[in-house]
């Protein structure tokens, strides 16, 4: 990874190497932190960097902090401003992945509520190859943590240990990613992305009460499917065996964007190639995030 010059640390713009947290902080000891993953898309024609759905990411970061009872909650209006300031300080003119984190610093134990500290990084991240080629996935034998144990709706750093178990099992078994079942045995999501199936032309995705993160990309996809592609997507409980009945499947998320899934548990999804609806959705999605279509400008915050 090429290192950007600056990071926001404790709210200030500092050189990359100076952004350090103490080993005794609750953030290090217990994973007491919440974060967001956001993308900025470079539009060559406009010579502009657009941050996608910044307001929605800030709203979720506020929710995550409040659910974790952080004190003080770091003001997300300020976080949005600092995010844009960081992109300008680093003179970013390419597609980036932005990660604002609010963590619990100080010397407390696992229930410490503060002091809170804001850090933001923005690192270049071009389109991954798997978006074009598709990927394989395994239904994990690890269960998605239930909302009664630790809410996956809160984007907390510690949640990603559940993701880690599934992702590493998948990797060691020769798959590119994993799909979690939840406590009820229904499909939930991937380690860092949501899931859609297409059955007989109808897009289907696990409902937001399936122990998933309330993904902003998932919400975007639902809206684009309805408004741009004339489909009527369903949000409902989805059984594992429906994976075998689907003609198409894809992951979606800020990092994974729209990634086709072409094989699950060694079986081809549909004919094992990237399906036509997935392809059409990718085209619309990438146009929207780059602010190339009218009507979605509100989702695209210009940096320059
Ligand atoms: N689920 C999980 C567990 C995730 O980590 C992510 C990535 N943030 C997503 C879904 C997708 O969420 P979003 O579309 O808001 O990036």
PDB file of N, CA, C and O in Angstrom, residues 81-136:
ATOM      1  N   UNK A  81     -16.531  17.259   7.950  1.00  0.00           N
ATOM      2  CA  UNK A  81     -15.644  18.374   7.551  1.00  0.00           C
ATOM      3  C   UNK A  81     -14.182  17.945   7.550  1.00  0.00           C
ATOM      4  O   UNK A  81     -13.420  18.270   6.646  1.00  0.00           O
ATOM      5  N   UNK A  82     -13.806  17.209   8.596  1.00  0.00           N
ATOM      6  CA  UNK A  82     -12.410  16.759   8.715  1.00  0.00           C
ATOM      7  C   UNK A  82     -12.066  15.754   7.596  1.00  0.00           C
ATOM      8  O   UNK A  82     -10.949  15.715   7.107  1.00  0.00           O
ATOM      9  N   UNK A  83     -13.040  14.940   7.212  1.00  0.00           N
ATOM     10  CA  UNK A  83     -12.841  13.978   6.123  1.00  0.00           C
ATOM     11  C   UNK A  83     -12.481  14.722   4.830  1.00  0.00           C
ATOM     12  O   UNK A  83     -11.521  14.384   4.137  1.00  0.00           O
ATOM     13  N   UNK A  84     -13.255  15.759   4.538  1.00  0.00           N
ATOM     14  CA  UNK A  84     -12.994  16.539   3.318  1.00  0.00           C
ATOM     15  C   UNK A  84     -11.650  17.264   3.427  1.00  0.00           C
ATOM     16  O   UNK A  84     -10.878  17.325   2.461  1.00  0.00           O
ATOM     17  N   UNK A  85     -11.344  17.755   4.644  1.00  0.00           N
ATOM     18  CA  UNK A  85     -10.061  18.452   4.856  1.00  0.00           C
ATOM     19  C   UNK A  85      -8.891  17.496   4.626  1.00  0.00           C
ATOM     20  O   UNK A  85      -7.865  17.876   4.043  1.00  0.00           O
ATOM     21  N   UNK A  86      -9.036  16.246   5.065  1.00  0.00           N
ATOM     22  CA  UNK A  86      -7.968  15.260   4.886  1.00  0.00           C
ATOM     23  C   UNK A  86      -7.745  14.962   3.396  1.00  0.00           C
ATOM     24  O   UNK A  86      -6.598  14.896   2.921  1.00  0.00           O
ATOM     25  N   UNK A  87      -8.855  14.801   2.658  1.00  0.00           N
ATOM     26  CA  UNK A  87      -8.733  14.500   1.224  1.00  0.00           C
ATOM     27  C   UNK A  87      -8.033  15.644   0.495  1.00  0.00           C
ATOM     28  O   UNK A  87      -7.228  15.425  -0.414  1.00  0.00           O
ATOM     29  N   UNK A  88      -8.310  16.871   0.950  1.00  0.00           N
ATOM     30  CA  UNK A  88      -7.650  18.033   0.328  1.00  0.00           C
ATOM     31  C   UNK A  88      -6.175  18.089   0.737  1.00  0.00           C
ATOM     32  O   UNK A  88      -5.305  18.334  -0.099  1.00  0.00           O
ATOM     33  N   UNK A  89      -5.896  17.811   2.021  1.00  0.00           N
ATOM     34  CA  UNK A  89      -4.501  17.858   2.491  1.00  0.00           C
ATOM     35  C   UNK A  89      -3.650  16.826   1.746  1.00  0.00           C
ATOM     36  O   UNK A  89      -2.491  17.079   1.423  1.00  0.00           O
ATOM     37  N   UNK A  90      -4.243  15.662   1.476  1.00  0.00           N
ATOM     38  CA  UNK A  90      -3.506  14.605   0.762  1.00  0.00           C
ATOM     39  C   UNK A  90      -3.562  14.790  -0.763  1.00  0.00           C
ATOM     40  O   UNK A  90      -3.019  13.959  -1.495  1.00  0.00           O
ATOM     41  N   UNK A  91      -4.245  15.832  -1.191  1.00  0.00           N
ATOM     42  CA  UNK A  91      -4.390  16.138  -2.622  1.00  0.00           C
ATOM     43  C   UNK A  91      -4.858  14.919  -3.423  1.00  0.00           C
ATOM     44  O   UNK A  91      -4.260  14.536  -4.429  1.00  0.00           O
ATOM     45  N   UNK A  92      -5.921  14.297  -2.934  1.00  0.00           N
ATOM     46  CA  UNK A  92      -6.409  13.051  -3.532  1.00  0.00           C
ATOM     47  C   UNK A  92      -7.119  13.315  -4.864  1.00  0.00           C
ATOM     48  O   UNK A  92      -8.104  14.062  -4.908  1.00  0.00           O
ATOM     49  N   UNK A  93      -6.583  12.711  -5.899  1.00  0.00           N
ATOM     50  CA  UNK A  93      -7.209  12.790  -7.223  1.00  0.00           C
ATOM     51  C   UNK A  93      -7.294  11.395  -7.825  1.00  0.00           C
ATOM     52  O   UNK A  93      -6.911  11.149  -8.965  1.00  0.00           O
ATOM     53  N   UNK A  94      -7.778  10.454  -7.009  1.00  0.00           N
ATOM     54  CA  UNK A  94      -8.007   9.077  -7.459  1.00  0.00           C
ATOM     55  C   UNK A  94      -9.033   8.458  -6.507  1.00  0.00           C
ATOM     56  O   UNK A  94      -9.345   9.039  -5.473  1.00  0.00           O
ATOM     57  N   UNK A  95      -9.517   7.281  -6.873  1.00  0.00           N
ATOM     58  CA  UNK A  95     -10.529   6.612  -6.052  1.00  0.00           C
ATOM     59  C   UNK A  95      -9.907   6.135  -4.736  1.00  0.00           C
ATOM     60  O   UNK A  95      -8.850   5.518  -4.732  1.00  0.00           O
ATOM     61  N   UNK A  96     -10.558   6.475  -3.632  1.00  0.00           N
ATOM     62  CA  UNK A  96      -9.998   6.179  -2.303  1.00  0.00           C
ATOM     63  C   UNK A  96     -11.001   5.470  -1.393  1.00  0.00           C
ATOM     64  O   UNK A  96     -12.205   5.583  -1.576  1.00  0.00           O
ATOM     65  N   UNK A  97     -10.440   4.801  -0.400  1.00  0.00           N
ATOM     66  CA  UNK A  97     -11.247   4.228   0.677  1.00  0.00           C
ATOM     67  C   UNK A  97     -10.967   5.030   1.947  1.00  0.00           C
ATOM     68  O   UNK A  97      -9.819   5.162   2.368  1.00  0.00           O
ATOM     69  N   UNK A  98     -12.022   5.573   2.510  1.00  0.00           N
ATOM     70  CA  UNK A  98     -11.906   6.488   3.651  1.00  0.00           C
ATOM     71  C   UNK A  98     -12.427   5.779   4.899  1.00  0.00           C
ATOM     72  O   UNK A  98     -13.495   5.166   4.856  1.00  0.00           O
ATOM     73  N   UNK A  99     -11.681   5.886   5.976  1.00  0.00           N
ATOM     74  CA  UNK A  99     -12.081   5.186   7.200  1.00  0.00           C
ATOM     75  C   UNK A  99     -12.019   6.126   8.401  1.00  0.00           C
ATOM     76  O   UNK A  99     -10.953   6.312   8.993  1.00  0.00           O
ATOM     77  N   UNK A 100     -13.150   6.728   8.784  1.00  0.00           N
ATOM     78  CA  UNK A 100     -13.180   7.458  10.043  1.00  0.00           C
ATOM     79  C   UNK A 100     -13.407   6.459  11.179  1.00  0.00           C
ATOM     80  O   UNK A 100     -14.253   5.575  11.068  1.00  0.00           O
ATOM     81  N   UNK A 101     -12.633   6.590  12.237  1.00  0.00           N
ATOM     82  CA  UNK A 101     -12.753   5.714  13.410  1.00  0.00           C
ATOM     83  C   UNK A 101     -12.908   6.587  14.644  1.00  0.00           C
ATOM     84  O   UNK A 101     -12.185   7.572  14.790  1.00  0.00           O
ATOM     85  N   UNK A 102     -13.825   6.213  15.524  1.00  0.00           N
ATOM     86  CA  UNK A 102     -13.871   6.843  16.842  1.00  0.00           C
ATOM     87  C   UNK A 102     -13.558   5.742  17.835  1.00  0.00           C
ATOM     88  O   UNK A 102     -14.213   4.695  17.839  1.00  0.00           O
ATOM     89  N   UNK A 103     -12.524   5.952  18.642  1.00  0.00           N
ATOM     90  CA  UNK A 103     -12.127   4.887  19.562  1.00  0.00           C
ATOM     91  C   UNK A 103     -12.058   5.406  20.986  1.00  0.00           C
ATOM     92  O   UNK A 103     -12.055   6.623  21.226  1.00  0.00           O
ATOM     93  N   UNK A 104     -12.028   4.448  21.903  1.00  0.00           N
ATOM     94  CA  UNK A 104     -11.911   4.822  23.313  1.00  0.00           C
ATOM     95  C   UNK A 104     -10.438   4.775  23.693  1.00  0.00           C
ATOM     96  O   UNK A 104      -9.794   3.725  23.650  1.00  0.00           O
ATOM     97  N   UNK A 105      -9.946   5.956  24.025  1.00  0.00           N
ATOM     98  CA  UNK A 105      -8.548   6.116  24.414  1.00  0.00           C
ATOM     99  C   UNK A 105      -8.494   6.123  25.950  1.00  0.00           C
ATOM    100  O   UNK A 105      -9.482   5.827  26.615  1.00  0.00           O
ATOM    101  N   UNK A 106      -7.371   6.468  26.506  1.00  0.00           N
ATOM    102  CA  UNK A 106      -7.253   6.548  27.957  1.00  0.00           C
ATOM    103  C   UNK A 106      -6.802   5.224  28.552  1.00  0.00           C
ATOM    104  O   UNK A 106      -6.150   4.423  27.875  1.00  0.00           O
ATOM    105  N   UNK A 107      -7.200   4.987  29.793  1.00  0.00           N
ATOM    106  CA  UNK A 107      -6.654   3.841  30.528  1.00  0.00           C
ATOM    107  C   UNK A 107      -7.732   2.977  31.147  1.00  0.00           C
ATOM    108  O   UNK A 107      -7.477   2.216  32.093  1.00  0.00           O
ATOM    109  N   UNK A 108      -8.944   3.076  30.631  1.00  0.00           N
ATOM    110  CA  UNK A 108     -10.071   2.378  31.260  1.00  0.00           C
ATOM    111  C   UNK A 108     -10.144   0.902  30.925  1.00  0.00           C
ATOM    112  O   UNK A 108      -9.328   0.361  30.183  1.00  0.00           O
ATOM    113  N   UNK A 109     -11.184   0.266  31.474  1.00  0.00           N
ATOM    114  CA  UNK A 109     -11.424  -1.149  31.201  1.00  0.00           C
ATOM    115  C   UNK A 109     -12.498  -1.297  30.114  1.00  0.00           C
ATOM    116  O   UNK A 109     -12.828  -0.336  29.448  1.00  0.00           O
ATOM    117  N   UNK A 110     -13.065  -2.502  29.963  1.00  0.00           N
ATOM    118  CA  UNK A 110     -13.910  -2.744  28.778  1.00  0.00           C
ATOM    119  C   UNK A 110     -15.193  -1.916  28.751  1.00  0.00           C
ATOM    120  O   UNK A 110     -15.799  -1.758  27.699  1.00  0.00           O
ATOM    121  N   UNK A 111     -15.605  -1.385  29.915  1.00  0.00           N
ATOM    122  CA  UNK A 111     -16.816  -0.563  29.897  1.00  0.00           C
ATOM    123  C   UNK A 111     -16.502   0.938  29.884  1.00  0.00           C
ATOM    124  O   UNK A 111     -17.410   1.753  30.032  1.00  0.00           O
ATOM    125  N   UNK A 112     -15.234   1.293  29.677  1.00  0.00           N
ATOM    126  CA  UNK A 112     -14.879   2.722  29.626  1.00  0.00           C
ATOM    127  C   UNK A 112     -15.632   3.396  28.479  1.00  0.00           C
ATOM    128  O   UNK A 112     -15.731   2.841  27.387  1.00  0.00           O
ATOM    129  N   UNK A 113     -16.158   4.576  28.746  1.00  0.00           N
ATOM    130  CA  UNK A 113     -16.946   5.284  27.719  1.00  0.00           C
ATOM    131  C   UNK A 113     -16.145   6.379  27.014  1.00  0.00           C
ATOM    132  O   UNK A 113     -16.547   6.865  25.973  1.00  0.00           O
ATOM    133  N   UNK A 114     -15.022   6.756  27.589  1.00  0.00           N
ATOM    134  CA  UNK A 114     -14.183   7.792  27.007  1.00  0.00           C
ATOM    135  C   UNK A 114     -12.831   7.785  27.681  1.00  0.00           C
ATOM    136  O   UNK A 114     -12.586   6.902  28.519  1.00  0.00           O
ATOM    137  N   UNK A 115     -11.941   8.708  27.345  1.00  0.00           N
ATOM    138  CA  UNK A 115     -12.147   9.751  26.331  1.00  0.00           C
ATOM    139  C   UNK A 115     -12.183   9.162  24.918  1.00  0.00           C
ATOM    140  O   UNK A 115     -11.531   8.163  24.654  1.00  0.00           O
ATOM    141  N   UNK A 116     -12.967   9.803  24.054  1.00  0.00           N
ATOM    142  CA  UNK A 116     -13.049   9.338  22.669  1.00  0.00           C
ATOM    143  C   UNK A 116     -12.042  10.095  21.811  1.00  0.00           C
ATOM    144  O   UNK A 116     -11.691  11.242  22.121  1.00  0.00           O
ATOM    145  N   UNK A 117     -11.593   9.420  20.791  1.00  0.00           N
ATOM    146  CA  UNK A 117     -10.574  10.003  19.906  1.00  0.00           C
ATOM    147  C   UNK A 117     -10.977   9.734  18.465  1.00  0.00           C
ATOM    148  O   UNK A 117     -11.409   8.622  18.131  1.00  0.00           O
ATOM    149  N   UNK A 118     -10.851  10.761  17.631  1.00  0.00           N
ATOM    150  CA  UNK A 118     -11.210  10.624  16.213  1.00  0.00           C
ATOM    151  C   UNK A 118      -9.958  10.449  15.358  1.00  0.00           C
ATOM    152  O   UNK A 118      -9.006  11.230  15.471  1.00  0.00           O
ATOM    153  N   UNK A 119      -9.974   9.429  14.525  1.00  0.00           N
ATOM    154  CA  UNK A 119      -8.911   9.257  13.530  1.00  0.00           C
ATOM    155  C   UNK A 119      -9.567   9.022  12.169  1.00  0.00           C
ATOM    156  O   UNK A 119     -10.638   8.405  12.091  1.00  0.00           O
ATOM    157  N   UNK A 120      -8.941   9.523  11.114  1.00  0.00           N
ATOM    158  CA  UNK A 120      -9.469   9.280   9.753  1.00  0.00           C
ATOM    159  C   UNK A 120      -8.290   8.967   8.836  1.00  0.00           C
ATOM    160  O   UNK A 120      -7.280   9.676   8.855  1.00  0.00           O
ATOM    161  N   UNK A 121      -8.443   7.908   8.049  1.00  0.00           N
ATOM    162  CA  UNK A 121      -7.451   7.627   7.004  1.00  0.00           C
ATOM    163  C   UNK A 121      -8.170   7.629   5.656  1.00  0.00           C
ATOM    164  O   UNK A 121      -9.380   7.394   5.584  1.00  0.00           O
ATOM    165  N   UNK A 122      -7.401   7.892   4.620  1.00  0.00           N
ATOM    166  CA  UNK A 122      -7.931   7.799   3.251  1.00  0.00           C
ATOM    167  C   UNK A 122      -6.812   7.217   2.395  1.00  0.00           C
ATOM    168  O   UNK A 122      -5.778   7.869   2.222  1.00  0.00           O
ATOM    169  N   UNK A 123      -7.005   5.994   1.921  1.00  0.00           N
ATOM    170  CA  UNK A 123      -5.946   5.356   1.133  1.00  0.00           C
ATOM    171  C   UNK A 123      -6.471   5.011  -0.268  1.00  0.00           C
ATOM    172  O   UNK A 123      -7.631   4.630  -0.416  1.00  0.00           O
ATOM    173  N   UNK A 124      -5.618   5.155  -1.279  1.00  0.00           N
ATOM    174  CA  UNK A 124      -6.054   4.847  -2.638  1.00  0.00           C
ATOM    175  C   UNK A 124      -6.524   3.403  -2.742  1.00  0.00           C
ATOM    176  O   UNK A 124      -5.908   2.513  -2.165  1.00  0.00           O
ATOM    177  N   UNK A 125      -7.638   3.186  -3.394  1.00  0.00           N
ATOM    178  CA  UNK A 125      -8.117   1.816  -3.578  1.00  0.00           C
ATOM    179  C   UNK A 125      -8.870   1.715  -4.896  1.00  0.00           C
ATOM    180  O   UNK A 125     -10.051   2.046  -4.977  1.00  0.00           O
ATOM    181  N   UNK A 126      -8.169   1.274  -5.955  1.00  0.00           N
ATOM    182  CA  UNK A 126      -8.846   1.145  -7.244  1.00  0.00           C
ATOM    183  C   UNK A 126      -9.818  -0.023  -7.257  1.00  0.00           C
ATOM    184  O   UNK A 126      -9.877  -0.788  -6.297  1.00  0.00           O
ATOM    185  N   UNK A 127     -10.531  -0.139  -8.338  1.00  0.00           N
ATOM    186  CA  UNK A 127     -11.536  -1.196  -8.501  1.00  0.00           C
ATOM    187  C   UNK A 127     -10.882  -2.581  -8.425  1.00  0.00           C
ATOM    188  O   UNK A 127      -9.948  -2.863  -9.170  1.00  0.00           O
ATOM    189  N   UNK A 128     -11.338  -3.446  -7.519  1.00  0.00           N
ATOM    190  CA  UNK A 128     -10.740  -4.789  -7.464  1.00  0.00           C
ATOM    191  C   UNK A 128     -11.165  -5.643  -8.664  1.00  0.00           C
ATOM    192  O   UNK A 128     -12.275  -5.477  -9.186  1.00  0.00           O
ATOM    193  N   UNK A 129     -10.281  -6.528  -9.076  1.00  0.00           N
ATOM    194  CA  UNK A 129     -10.510  -7.412 -10.238  1.00  0.00           C
ATOM    195  C   UNK A 129     -11.777  -8.259 -10.085  1.00  0.00           C
ATOM    196  O   UNK A 129     -12.513  -8.504 -11.026  1.00  0.00           O
ATOM    197  N   UNK A 130     -12.052  -8.657  -8.813  1.00  0.00           N
ATOM    198  CA  UNK A 130     -13.191  -9.568  -8.577  1.00  0.00           C
ATOM    199  C   UNK A 130     -14.542  -8.946  -8.963  1.00  0.00           C
ATOM    200  O   UNK A 130     -15.512  -9.665  -9.182  1.00  0.00           O
ATOM    201  N   UNK A 131     -14.582  -7.613  -9.023  1.00  0.00           N
ATOM    202  CA  UNK A 131     -15.822  -6.960  -9.440  1.00  0.00           C
ATOM    203  C   UNK A 131     -16.167  -7.376 -10.872  1.00  0.00           C
ATOM    204  O   UNK A 131     -17.323  -7.559 -11.226  1.00  0.00           O
ATOM    205  N   UNK A 132     -15.122  -7.557 -11.690  1.00  0.00           N
ATOM    206  CA  UNK A 132     -15.345  -7.959 -13.086  1.00  0.00           C
ATOM    207  C   UNK A 132     -15.538  -9.475 -13.215  1.00  0.00           C
ATOM    208  O   UNK A 132     -16.428  -9.936 -13.901  1.00  0.00           O
ATOM    209  N   UNK A 133     -14.680 -10.215 -12.546  1.00  0.00           N
ATOM    210  CA  UNK A 133     -14.654 -11.667 -12.762  1.00  0.00           C
ATOM    211  C   UNK A 133     -15.664 -12.423 -11.914  1.00  0.00           C
ATOM    212  O   UNK A 133     -16.036 -13.550 -12.234  1.00  0.00           O
ATOM    213  N   UNK A 134     -16.072 -11.839 -10.791  1.00  0.00           N
ATOM    214  CA  UNK A 134     -16.899 -12.551  -9.833  1.00  0.00           C
ATOM    215  C   UNK A 134     -16.037 -13.321  -8.850  1.00  0.00           C
ATOM    216  O   UNK A 134     -14.816 -13.381  -8.996  1.00  0.00           O
ATOM    217  N   UNK A 135     -16.670 -13.891  -7.842  1.00  0.00           N
ATOM    218  CA  UNK A 135     -15.907 -14.608  -6.815  1.00  0.00           C
ATOM    219  C   UNK A 135     -16.661 -15.852  -6.382  1.00  0.00           C
ATOM    220  O   UNK A 135     -17.833 -16.036  -6.715  1.00  0.00           O
ATOM    221  N   UNK A 136     -15.946 -16.693  -5.645  1.00  0.00           N
ATOM    222  CA  UNK A 136     -16.565 -17.887  -5.070  1.00  0.00           C
ATOM    223  C   UNK A 136     -16.837 -17.625  -3.591  1.00  0.00           C
ATOM    224  O   UNK A 136     -16.191 -16.770  -2.981  1.00  0.00           O
TER     225      UNK A 136
END
